[in-house]
JSON list of C-alpha atoms in Angstrom, two decimals:
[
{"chain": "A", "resi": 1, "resn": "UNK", "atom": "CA", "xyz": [27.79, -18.46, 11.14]},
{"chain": "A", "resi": 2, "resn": "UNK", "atom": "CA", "xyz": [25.21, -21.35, 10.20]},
{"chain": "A", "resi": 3, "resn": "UNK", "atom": "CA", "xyz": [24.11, -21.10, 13.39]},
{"chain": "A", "resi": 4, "resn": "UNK", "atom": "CA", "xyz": [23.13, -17.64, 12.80]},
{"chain": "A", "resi": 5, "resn": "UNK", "atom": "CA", "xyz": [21.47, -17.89, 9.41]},
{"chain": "A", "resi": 6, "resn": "UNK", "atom": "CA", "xyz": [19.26, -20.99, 10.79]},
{"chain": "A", "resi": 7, "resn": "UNK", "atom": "CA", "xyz": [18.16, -18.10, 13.54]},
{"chain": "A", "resi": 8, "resn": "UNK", "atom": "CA", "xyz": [17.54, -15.73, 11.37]},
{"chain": "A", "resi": 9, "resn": "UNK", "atom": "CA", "xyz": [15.52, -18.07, 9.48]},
{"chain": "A", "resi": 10, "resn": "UNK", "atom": "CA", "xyz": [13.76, -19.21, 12.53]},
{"chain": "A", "resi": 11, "resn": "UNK", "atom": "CA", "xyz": [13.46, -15.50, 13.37]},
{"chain": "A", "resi": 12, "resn": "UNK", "atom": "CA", "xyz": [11.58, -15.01, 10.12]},
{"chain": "A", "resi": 13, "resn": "UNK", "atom": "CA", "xyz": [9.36, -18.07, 9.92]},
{"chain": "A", "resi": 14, "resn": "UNK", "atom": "CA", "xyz": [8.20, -17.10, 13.14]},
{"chain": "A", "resi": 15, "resn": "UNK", "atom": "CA", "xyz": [7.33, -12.93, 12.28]},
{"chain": "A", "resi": 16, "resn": "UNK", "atom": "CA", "xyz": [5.54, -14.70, 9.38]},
{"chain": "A", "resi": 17, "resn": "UNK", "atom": "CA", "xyz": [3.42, -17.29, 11.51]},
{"chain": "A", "resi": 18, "resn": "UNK", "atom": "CA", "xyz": [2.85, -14.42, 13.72]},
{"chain": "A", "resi": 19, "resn": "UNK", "atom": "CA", "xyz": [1.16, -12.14, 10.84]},
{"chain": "A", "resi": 20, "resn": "UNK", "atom": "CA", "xyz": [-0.56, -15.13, 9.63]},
{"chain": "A", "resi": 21, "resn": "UNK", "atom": "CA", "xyz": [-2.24, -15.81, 13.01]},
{"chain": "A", "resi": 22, "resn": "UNK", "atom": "CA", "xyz": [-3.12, -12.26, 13.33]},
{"chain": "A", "resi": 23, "resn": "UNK", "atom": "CA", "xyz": [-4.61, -12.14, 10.35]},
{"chain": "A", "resi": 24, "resn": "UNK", "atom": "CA", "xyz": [-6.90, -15.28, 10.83]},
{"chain": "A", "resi": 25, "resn": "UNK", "atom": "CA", "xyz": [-7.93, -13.63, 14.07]},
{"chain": "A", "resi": 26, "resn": "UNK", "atom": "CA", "xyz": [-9.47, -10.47, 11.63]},
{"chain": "A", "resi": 27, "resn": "UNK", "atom": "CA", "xyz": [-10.66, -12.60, 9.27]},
{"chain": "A", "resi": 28, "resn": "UNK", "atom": "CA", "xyz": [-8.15, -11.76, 6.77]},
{"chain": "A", "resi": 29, "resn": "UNK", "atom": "CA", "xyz": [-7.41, -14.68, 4.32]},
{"chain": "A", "resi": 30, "resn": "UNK", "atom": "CA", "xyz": [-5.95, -14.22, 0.52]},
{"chain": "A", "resi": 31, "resn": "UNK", "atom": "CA", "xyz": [-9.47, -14.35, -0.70]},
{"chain": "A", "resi": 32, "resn": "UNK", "atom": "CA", "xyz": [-10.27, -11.52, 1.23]},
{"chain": "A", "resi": 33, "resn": "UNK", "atom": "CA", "xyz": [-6.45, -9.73, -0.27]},
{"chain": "A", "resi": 34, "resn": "UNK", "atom": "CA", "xyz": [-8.16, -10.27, -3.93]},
{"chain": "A", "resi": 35, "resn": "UNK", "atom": "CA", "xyz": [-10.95, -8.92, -3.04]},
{"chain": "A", "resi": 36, "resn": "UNK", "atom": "CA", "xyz": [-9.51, -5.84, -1.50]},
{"chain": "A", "resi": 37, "resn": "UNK", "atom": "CA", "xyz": [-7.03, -5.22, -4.83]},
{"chain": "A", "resi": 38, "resn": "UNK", "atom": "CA", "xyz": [-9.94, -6.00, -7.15]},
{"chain": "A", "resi": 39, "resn": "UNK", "atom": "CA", "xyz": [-12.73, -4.12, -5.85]},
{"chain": "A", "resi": 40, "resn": "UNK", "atom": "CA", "xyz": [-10.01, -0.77, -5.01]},
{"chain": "A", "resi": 41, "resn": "UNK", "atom": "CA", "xyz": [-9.00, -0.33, -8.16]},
{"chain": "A", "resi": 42, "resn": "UNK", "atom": "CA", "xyz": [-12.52, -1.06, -9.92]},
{"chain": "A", "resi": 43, "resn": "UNK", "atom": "CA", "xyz": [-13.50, 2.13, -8.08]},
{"chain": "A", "resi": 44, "resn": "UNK", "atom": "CA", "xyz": [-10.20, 3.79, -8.72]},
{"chain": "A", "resi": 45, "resn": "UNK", "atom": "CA", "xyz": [-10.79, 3.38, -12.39]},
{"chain": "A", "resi": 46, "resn": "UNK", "atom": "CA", "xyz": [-14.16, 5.24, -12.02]},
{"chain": "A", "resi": 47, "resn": "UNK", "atom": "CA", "xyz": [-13.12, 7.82, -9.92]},
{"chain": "A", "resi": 48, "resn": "UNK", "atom": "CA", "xyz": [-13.14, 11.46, -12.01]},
{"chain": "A", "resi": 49, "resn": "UNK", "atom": "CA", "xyz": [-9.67, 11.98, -10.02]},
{"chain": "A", "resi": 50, "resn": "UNK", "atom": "CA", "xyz": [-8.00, 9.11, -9.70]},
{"chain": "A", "resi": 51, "resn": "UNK", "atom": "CA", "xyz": [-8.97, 6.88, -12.55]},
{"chain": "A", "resi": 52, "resn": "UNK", "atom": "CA", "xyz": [-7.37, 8.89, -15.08]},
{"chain": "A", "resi": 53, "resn": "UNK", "atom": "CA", "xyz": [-4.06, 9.34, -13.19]},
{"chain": "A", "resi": 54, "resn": "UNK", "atom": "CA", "xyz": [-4.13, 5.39, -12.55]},
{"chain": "A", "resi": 55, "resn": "UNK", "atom": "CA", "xyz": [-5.22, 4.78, -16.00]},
{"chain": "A", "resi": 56, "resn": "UNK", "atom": "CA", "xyz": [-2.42, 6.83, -17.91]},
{"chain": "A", "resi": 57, "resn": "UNK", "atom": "CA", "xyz": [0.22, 5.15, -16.25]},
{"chain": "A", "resi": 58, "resn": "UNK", "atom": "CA", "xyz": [-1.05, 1.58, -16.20]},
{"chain": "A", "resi": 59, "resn": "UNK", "atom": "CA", "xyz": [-3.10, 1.78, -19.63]},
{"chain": "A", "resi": 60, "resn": "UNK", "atom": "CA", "xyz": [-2.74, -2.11, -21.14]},
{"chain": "A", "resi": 61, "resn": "UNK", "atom": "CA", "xyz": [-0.73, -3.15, -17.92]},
{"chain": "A", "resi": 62, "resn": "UNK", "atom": "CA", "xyz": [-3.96, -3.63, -15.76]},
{"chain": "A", "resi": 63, "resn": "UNK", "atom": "CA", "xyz": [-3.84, -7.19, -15.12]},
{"chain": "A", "resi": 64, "resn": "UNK", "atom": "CA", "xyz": [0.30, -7.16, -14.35]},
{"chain": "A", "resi": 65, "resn": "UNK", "atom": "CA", "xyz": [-0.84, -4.25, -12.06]},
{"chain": "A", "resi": 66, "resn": "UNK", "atom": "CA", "xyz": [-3.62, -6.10, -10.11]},
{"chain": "A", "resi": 67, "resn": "UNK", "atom": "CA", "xyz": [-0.98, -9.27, -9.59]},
{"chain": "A", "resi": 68, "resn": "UNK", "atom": "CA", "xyz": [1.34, -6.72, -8.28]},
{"chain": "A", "resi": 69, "resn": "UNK", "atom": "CA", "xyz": [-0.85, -5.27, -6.02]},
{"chain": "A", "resi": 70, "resn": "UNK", "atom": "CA", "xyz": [-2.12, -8.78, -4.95]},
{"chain": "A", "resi": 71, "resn": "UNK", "atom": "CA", "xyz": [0.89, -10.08, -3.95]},
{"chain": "A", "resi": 72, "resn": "UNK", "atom": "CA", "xyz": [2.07, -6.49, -2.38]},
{"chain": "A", "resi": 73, "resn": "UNK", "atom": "CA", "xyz": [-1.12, -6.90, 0.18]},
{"chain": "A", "resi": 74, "resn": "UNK", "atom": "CA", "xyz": [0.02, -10.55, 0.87]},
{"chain": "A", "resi": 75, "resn": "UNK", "atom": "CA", "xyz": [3.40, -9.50, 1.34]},
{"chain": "A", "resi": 76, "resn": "UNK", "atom": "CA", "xyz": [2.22, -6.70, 4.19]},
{"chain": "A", "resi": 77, "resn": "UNK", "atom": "CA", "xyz": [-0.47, -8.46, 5.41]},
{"chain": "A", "resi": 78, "resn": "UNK", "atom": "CA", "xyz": [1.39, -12.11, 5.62]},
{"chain": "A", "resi": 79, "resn": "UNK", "atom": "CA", "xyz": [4.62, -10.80, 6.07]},
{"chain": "A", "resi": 80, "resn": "UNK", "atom": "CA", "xyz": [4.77, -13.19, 3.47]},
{"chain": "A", "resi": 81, "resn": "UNK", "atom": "CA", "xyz": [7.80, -11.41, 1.57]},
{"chain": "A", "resi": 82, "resn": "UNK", "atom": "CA", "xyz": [5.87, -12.18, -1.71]},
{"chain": "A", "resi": 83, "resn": "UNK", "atom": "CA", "xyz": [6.60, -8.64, -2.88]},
{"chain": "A", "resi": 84, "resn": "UNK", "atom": "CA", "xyz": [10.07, -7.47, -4.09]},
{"chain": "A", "resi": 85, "resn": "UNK", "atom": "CA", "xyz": [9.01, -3.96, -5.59]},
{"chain": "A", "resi": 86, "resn": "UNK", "atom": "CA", "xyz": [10.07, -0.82, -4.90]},
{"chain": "A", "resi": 87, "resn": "UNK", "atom": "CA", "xyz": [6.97, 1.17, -4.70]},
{"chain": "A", "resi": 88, "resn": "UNK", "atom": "CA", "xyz": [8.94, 4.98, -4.56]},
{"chain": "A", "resi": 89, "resn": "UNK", "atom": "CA", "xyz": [10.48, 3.90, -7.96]},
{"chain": "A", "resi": 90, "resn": "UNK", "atom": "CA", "xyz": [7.33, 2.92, -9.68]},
{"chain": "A", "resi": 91, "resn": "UNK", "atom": "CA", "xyz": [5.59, 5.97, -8.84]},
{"chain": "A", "resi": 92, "resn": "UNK", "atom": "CA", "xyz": [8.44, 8.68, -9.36]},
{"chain": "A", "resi": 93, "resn": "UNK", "atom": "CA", "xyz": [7.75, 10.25, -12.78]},
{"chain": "A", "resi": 94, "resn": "UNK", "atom": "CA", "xyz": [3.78, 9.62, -12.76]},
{"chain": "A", "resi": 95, "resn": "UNK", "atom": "CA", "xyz": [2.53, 11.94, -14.89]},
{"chain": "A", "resi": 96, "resn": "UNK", "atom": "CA", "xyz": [-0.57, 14.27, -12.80]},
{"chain": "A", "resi": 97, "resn": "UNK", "atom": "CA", "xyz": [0.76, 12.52, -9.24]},
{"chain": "A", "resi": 98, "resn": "UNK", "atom": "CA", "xyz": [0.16, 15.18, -6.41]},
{"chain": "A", "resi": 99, "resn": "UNK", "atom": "CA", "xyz": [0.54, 15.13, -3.21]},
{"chain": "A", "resi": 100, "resn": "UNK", "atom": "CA", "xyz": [-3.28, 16.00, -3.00]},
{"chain": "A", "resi": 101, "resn": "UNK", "atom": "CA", "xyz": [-4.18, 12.80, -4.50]},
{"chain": "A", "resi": 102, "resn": "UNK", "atom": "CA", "xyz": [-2.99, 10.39, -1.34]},
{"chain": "A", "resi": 103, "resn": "UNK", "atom": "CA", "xyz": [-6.08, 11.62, 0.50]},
{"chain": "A", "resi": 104, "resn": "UNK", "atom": "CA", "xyz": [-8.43, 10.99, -2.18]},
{"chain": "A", "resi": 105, "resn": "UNK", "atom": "CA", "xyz": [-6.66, 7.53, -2.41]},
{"chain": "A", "resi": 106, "resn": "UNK", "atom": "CA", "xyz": [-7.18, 6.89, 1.46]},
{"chain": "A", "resi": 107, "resn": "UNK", "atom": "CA", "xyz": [-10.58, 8.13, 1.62]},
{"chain": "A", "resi": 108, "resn": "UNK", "atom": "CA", "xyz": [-11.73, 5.30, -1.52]},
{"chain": "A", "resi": 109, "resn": "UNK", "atom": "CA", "xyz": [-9.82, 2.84, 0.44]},
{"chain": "A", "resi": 110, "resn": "UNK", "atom": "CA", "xyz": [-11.47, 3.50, 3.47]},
{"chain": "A", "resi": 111, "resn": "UNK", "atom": "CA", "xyz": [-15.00, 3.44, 1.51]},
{"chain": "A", "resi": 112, "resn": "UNK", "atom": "CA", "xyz": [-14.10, 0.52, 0.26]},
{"chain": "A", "resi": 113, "resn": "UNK", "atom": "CA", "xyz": [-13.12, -1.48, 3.31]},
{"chain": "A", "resi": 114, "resn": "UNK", "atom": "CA", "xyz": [-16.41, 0.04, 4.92]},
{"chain": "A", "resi": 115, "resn": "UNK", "atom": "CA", "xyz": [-18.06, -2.18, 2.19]},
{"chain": "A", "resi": 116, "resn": "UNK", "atom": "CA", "xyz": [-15.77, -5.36, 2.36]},
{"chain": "A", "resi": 117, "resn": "UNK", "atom": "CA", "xyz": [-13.79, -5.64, 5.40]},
{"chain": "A", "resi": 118, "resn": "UNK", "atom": "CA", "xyz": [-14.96, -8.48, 7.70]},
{"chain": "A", "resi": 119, "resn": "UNK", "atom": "CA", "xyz": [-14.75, -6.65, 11.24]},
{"chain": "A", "resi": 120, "resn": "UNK", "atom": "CA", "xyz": [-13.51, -2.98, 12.12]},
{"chain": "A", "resi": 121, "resn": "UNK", "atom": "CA", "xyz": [-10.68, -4.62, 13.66]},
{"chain": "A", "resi": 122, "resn": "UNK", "atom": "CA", "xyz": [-9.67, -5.39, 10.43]},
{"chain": "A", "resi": 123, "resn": "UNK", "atom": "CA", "xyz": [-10.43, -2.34, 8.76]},
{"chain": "A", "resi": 124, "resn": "UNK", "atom": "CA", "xyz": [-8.60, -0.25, 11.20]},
{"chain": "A", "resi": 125, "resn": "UNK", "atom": "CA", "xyz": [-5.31, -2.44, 10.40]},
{"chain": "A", "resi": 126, "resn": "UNK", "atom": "CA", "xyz": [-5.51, -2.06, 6.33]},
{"chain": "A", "resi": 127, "resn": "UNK", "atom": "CA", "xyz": [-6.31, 1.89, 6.74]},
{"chain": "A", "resi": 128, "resn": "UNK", "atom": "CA", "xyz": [-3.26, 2.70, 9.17]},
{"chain": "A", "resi": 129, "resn": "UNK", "atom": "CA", "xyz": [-1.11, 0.43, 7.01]},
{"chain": "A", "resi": 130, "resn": "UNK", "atom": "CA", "xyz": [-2.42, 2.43, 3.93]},
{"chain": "A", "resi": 131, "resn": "UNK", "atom": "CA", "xyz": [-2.44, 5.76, 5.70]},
{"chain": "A", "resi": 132, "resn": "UNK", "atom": "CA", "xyz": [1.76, 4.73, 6.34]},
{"chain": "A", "resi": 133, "resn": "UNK", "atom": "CA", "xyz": [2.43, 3.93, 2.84]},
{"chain": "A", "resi": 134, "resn": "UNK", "atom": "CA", "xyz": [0.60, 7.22, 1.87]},
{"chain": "A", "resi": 135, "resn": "UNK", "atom": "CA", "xyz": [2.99, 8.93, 3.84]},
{"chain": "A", "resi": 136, "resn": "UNK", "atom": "CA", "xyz": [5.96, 6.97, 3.33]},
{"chain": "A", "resi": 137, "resn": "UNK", "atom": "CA", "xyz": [5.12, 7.81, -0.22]},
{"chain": "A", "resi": 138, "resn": "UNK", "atom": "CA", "xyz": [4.20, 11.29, -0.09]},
{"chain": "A", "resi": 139, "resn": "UNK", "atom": "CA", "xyz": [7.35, 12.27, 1.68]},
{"chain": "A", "resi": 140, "resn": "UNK", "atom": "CA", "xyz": [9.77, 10.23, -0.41]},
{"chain": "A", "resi": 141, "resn": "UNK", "atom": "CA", "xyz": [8.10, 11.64, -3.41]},
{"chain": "A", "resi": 142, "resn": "UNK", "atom": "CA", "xyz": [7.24, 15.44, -2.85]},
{"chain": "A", "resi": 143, "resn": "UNK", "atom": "CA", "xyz": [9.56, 16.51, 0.67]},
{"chain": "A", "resi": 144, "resn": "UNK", "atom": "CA", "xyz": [12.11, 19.30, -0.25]},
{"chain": "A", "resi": 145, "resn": "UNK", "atom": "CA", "xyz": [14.36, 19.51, 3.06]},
{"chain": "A", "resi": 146, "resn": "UNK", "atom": "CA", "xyz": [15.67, 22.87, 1.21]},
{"chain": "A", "resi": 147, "resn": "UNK", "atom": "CA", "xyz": [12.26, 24.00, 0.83]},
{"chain": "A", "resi": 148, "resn": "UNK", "atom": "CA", "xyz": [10.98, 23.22, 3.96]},
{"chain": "A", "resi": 149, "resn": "UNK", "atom": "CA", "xyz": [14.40, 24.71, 6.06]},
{"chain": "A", "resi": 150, "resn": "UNK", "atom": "CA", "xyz": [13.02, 27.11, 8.66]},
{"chain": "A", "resi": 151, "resn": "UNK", "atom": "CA", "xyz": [16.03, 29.34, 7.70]},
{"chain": "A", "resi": 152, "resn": "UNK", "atom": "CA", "xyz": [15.15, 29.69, 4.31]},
{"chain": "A", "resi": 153, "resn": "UNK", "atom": "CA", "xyz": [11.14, 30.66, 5.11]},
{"chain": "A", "resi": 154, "resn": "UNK", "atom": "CA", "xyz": [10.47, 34.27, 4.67]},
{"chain": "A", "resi": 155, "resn": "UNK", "atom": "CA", "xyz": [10.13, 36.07, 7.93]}
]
């Protein structure tokens, strides 16, 4: 049994060293993870869609939001396992959240890592990691397997 938790270990040091290398290869570092979180939701906060959903929920809890979100990035990007959140829970009950907010979310992520990314290489990675969690989000949040049953559909 030790044996096995010592590979597991081993397993996991070496998924993290793996993400890490990757990253350094894109250019990706944690000043570049700040950056992303901090410029984001600067421009989600001025956004005439967004900024007020964001802003309702997080109103006074801005900076515990941003460290959250920092160490969320790390944790994806680092494989780091800095995050212990549970993203469906902290958005369930968001007052104004639709499901045709995620691609006004995706598109001001994508503008914004047209304006800060280092390569496209590294762009490409943060938008189909984004564009997953949008998902991953959207159907944990809003899918209705009764309402979307074939049998039940009107003819």
């Amino acid at each position: 049994m030790n044996t096995e938790i010592q590979g597991r270990a081993a397993h996991v040091a070496a998924i993290r060293e793996r993400a890490e290398a990757d990253m350094r290869a894109m250019g990706v570092d944690a000043a570049f993870i700040d950056l992303l979180v901090e410029t984001f939701y600067a421009r989600v906060l001025k956004h005439p869609v967004l900024g007020p959903v964001f802003d309702a929920k997080l109103s006074g809890r801005w900076p515990e939001h941003m460290a959250k979100m920092k160490s969320f990035w790390s944790s994806v990007a680092f494989r780091s396992g800095a995050y212990g959140g549970k993203p469906v829970q902290a958005h369930t009950g968001v007052a104004d959240l639709t499901p045709a907010l995620f691609p006004q979310w995706l598109a001001l992520f994508s503008d914004t890592l047209d304006d800060i990314a280092p390569n496209a290489e590294a762009k490409a990675w943060f938008m189909a990691t984004a564009e997953r969690i949008a998902k991953s989000l959207t159907l944990s949040l809003f899918y209705n397997p009764a309402m979307d049953d074939p049998q039940r559909k009107p003819a």
